[in-house]
Amino acid sequence: LRDYSKLYDGIGEFPSGWFQLIVNILSFLFFTDMLIYWIHRGFCHRLVFNHVHKPHHLWQIPTPF
């Protein structure tokens, strides 16, 4: 849509080739991991923890649910 978002079928379609693919993957992983960290840290805030997030920390088997 207006060249803001594109799906590529092959590595040859990337304007910068492998470099752009690697940068895209690393930036995606960095930002999603960082976002998950800050959301979890927000849930551990003292005003939210006891009401919403404490059951998550009581599980013996780690789970995001």
PDB file of C-alpha atoms in Angstrom:
ATOM      1  CA  LEU A   1       0.000   0.000   0.000  1.00  0.00           C
ATOM      2  CA  ARG A   2       1.709   3.154  -1.259  1.00  0.00           C
ATOM      3  CA  ASP A   3       5.093   1.393  -0.857  1.00  0.00           C
ATOM      4  CA  TYR A   4       4.956   1.575   2.957  1.00  0.00           C
ATOM      5  CA  SER A   5       4.570  -2.161   3.438  1.00  0.00           C
ATOM      6  CA  LYS A   6       5.835  -4.851   1.097  1.00  0.00           C
ATOM      7  CA  LEU A   7       6.051  -8.604   1.073  1.00  0.00           C
ATOM      8  CA  TYR A   8       8.955 -10.094  -0.828  1.00  0.00           C
ATOM      9  CA  ASP A   9       8.872 -13.509  -2.475  1.00  0.00           C
ATOM     10  CA  GLY A  10      12.631 -13.845  -2.801  1.00  0.00           C
ATOM     11  CA  ILE A  11      15.869 -12.333  -1.571  1.00  0.00           C
ATOM     12  CA  GLY A  12      16.420 -10.713  -4.967  1.00  0.00           C
ATOM     13  CA  GLU A  13      13.401  -8.465  -4.429  1.00  0.00           C
ATOM     14  CA  PHE A  14      14.912  -6.774  -1.366  1.00  0.00           C
ATOM     15  CA  PRO A  15      16.437  -3.443  -2.400  1.00  0.00           C
ATOM     16  CA  SER A  16      19.598  -4.134  -0.361  1.00  0.00           C
ATOM     17  CA  GLY A  17      19.531  -7.932  -0.540  1.00  0.00           C
ATOM     18  CA  TRP A  18      20.768 -10.022   2.361  1.00  0.00           C
ATOM     19  CA  PHE A  19      21.831  -6.990   4.402  1.00  0.00           C
ATOM     20  CA  GLN A  20      18.291  -5.622   4.543  1.00  0.00           C
ATOM     21  CA  LEU A  21      16.847  -9.046   5.353  1.00  0.00           C
ATOM     22  CA  ILE A  22      19.226  -9.495   8.290  1.00  0.00           C
ATOM     23  CA  VAL A  23      18.598  -5.964   9.569  1.00  0.00           C
ATOM     24  CA  ASN A  24      14.825  -6.515   9.323  1.00  0.00           C
ATOM     25  CA  ILE A  25      14.977  -9.782  11.270  1.00  0.00           C
ATOM     26  CA  LEU A  26      17.239  -8.377  13.986  1.00  0.00           C
ATOM     27  CA  SER A  27      15.185  -5.197  14.404  1.00  0.00           C
ATOM     28  CA  PHE A  28      11.951  -7.236  14.579  1.00  0.00           C
ATOM     29  CA  LEU A  29      13.411  -9.503  17.279  1.00  0.00           C
ATOM     30  CA  PHE A  30      14.877  -6.570  19.223  1.00  0.00           C
ATOM     31  CA  PHE A  31      11.705  -4.494  19.268  1.00  0.00           C
ATOM     32  CA  THR A  32       9.328  -7.383  20.013  1.00  0.00           C
ATOM     33  CA  ASP A  33      11.570  -8.655  22.808  1.00  0.00           C
ATOM     34  CA  MET A  34      11.924  -5.148  24.224  1.00  0.00           C
ATOM     35  CA  LEU A  35       8.155  -4.617  24.043  1.00  0.00           C
ATOM     36  CA  ILE A  36       7.473  -7.894  25.877  1.00  0.00           C
ATOM     37  CA  TYR A  37      10.025  -6.944  28.559  1.00  0.00           C
ATOM     38  CA  TRP A  38       8.456  -3.537  29.213  1.00  0.00           C
ATOM     39  CA  ILE A  39       4.914  -4.929  29.262  1.00  0.00           C
ATOM     40  CA  HIS A  40       5.984  -7.571  31.796  1.00  0.00           C
ATOM     41  CA  ARG A  41       7.794  -4.984  33.858  1.00  0.00           C
ATOM     42  CA  GLY A  42       4.657  -2.815  33.835  1.00  0.00           C
ATOM     43  CA  PHE A  43       2.607  -5.750  35.109  1.00  0.00           C
ATOM     44  CA  CYS A  44       5.100  -6.153  37.970  1.00  0.00           C
ATOM     45  CA  HIS A  45       4.421  -2.591  39.147  1.00  0.00           C
ATOM     46  CA  ARG A  46       3.116  -2.542  42.726  1.00  0.00           C
ATOM     47  CA  LEU A  47      -0.261  -1.063  41.734  1.00  0.00           C
ATOM     48  CA  VAL A  48      -0.959  -3.813  39.185  1.00  0.00           C
ATOM     49  CA  PHE A  49       0.942  -6.843  40.483  1.00  0.00           C
ATOM     50  CA  ASN A  50      -1.377  -8.099  43.254  1.00  0.00           C
ATOM     51  CA  HIS A  51      -4.571  -7.576  41.286  1.00  0.00           C
ATOM     52  CA  VAL A  52      -3.607  -8.832  37.855  1.00  0.00           C
ATOM     53  CA  HIS A  53      -0.146 -10.341  37.567  1.00  0.00           C
ATOM     54  CA  LYS A  54       0.560 -12.304  40.759  1.00  0.00           C
ATOM     55  CA  PRO A  55      -0.979 -15.609  39.514  1.00  0.00           C
ATOM     56  CA  HIS A  56       1.538 -15.575  36.641  1.00  0.00           C
ATOM     57  CA  HIS A  57       4.389 -15.692  39.163  1.00  0.00           C
ATOM     58  CA  LEU A  58       2.754 -18.432  41.270  1.00  0.00           C
ATOM     59  CA  TRP A  59       2.884 -21.047  38.494  1.00  0.00           C
ATOM     60  CA  GLN A  60       5.501 -23.754  38.999  1.00  0.00           C
ATOM     61  CA  ILE A  61       5.774 -24.271  35.238  1.00  0.00           C
ATOM     62  CA  PRO A  62       6.621 -21.021  33.409  1.00  0.00           C
ATOM     63  CA  THR A  63       3.777 -19.954  31.145  1.00  0.00           C
ATOM     64  CA  PRO A  64       2.646 -16.643  29.690  1.00  0.00           C
ATOM     65  CA  PHE A  65      -0.997 -17.569  30.391  1.00  0.00           C
TER      66      PHE A  65
END
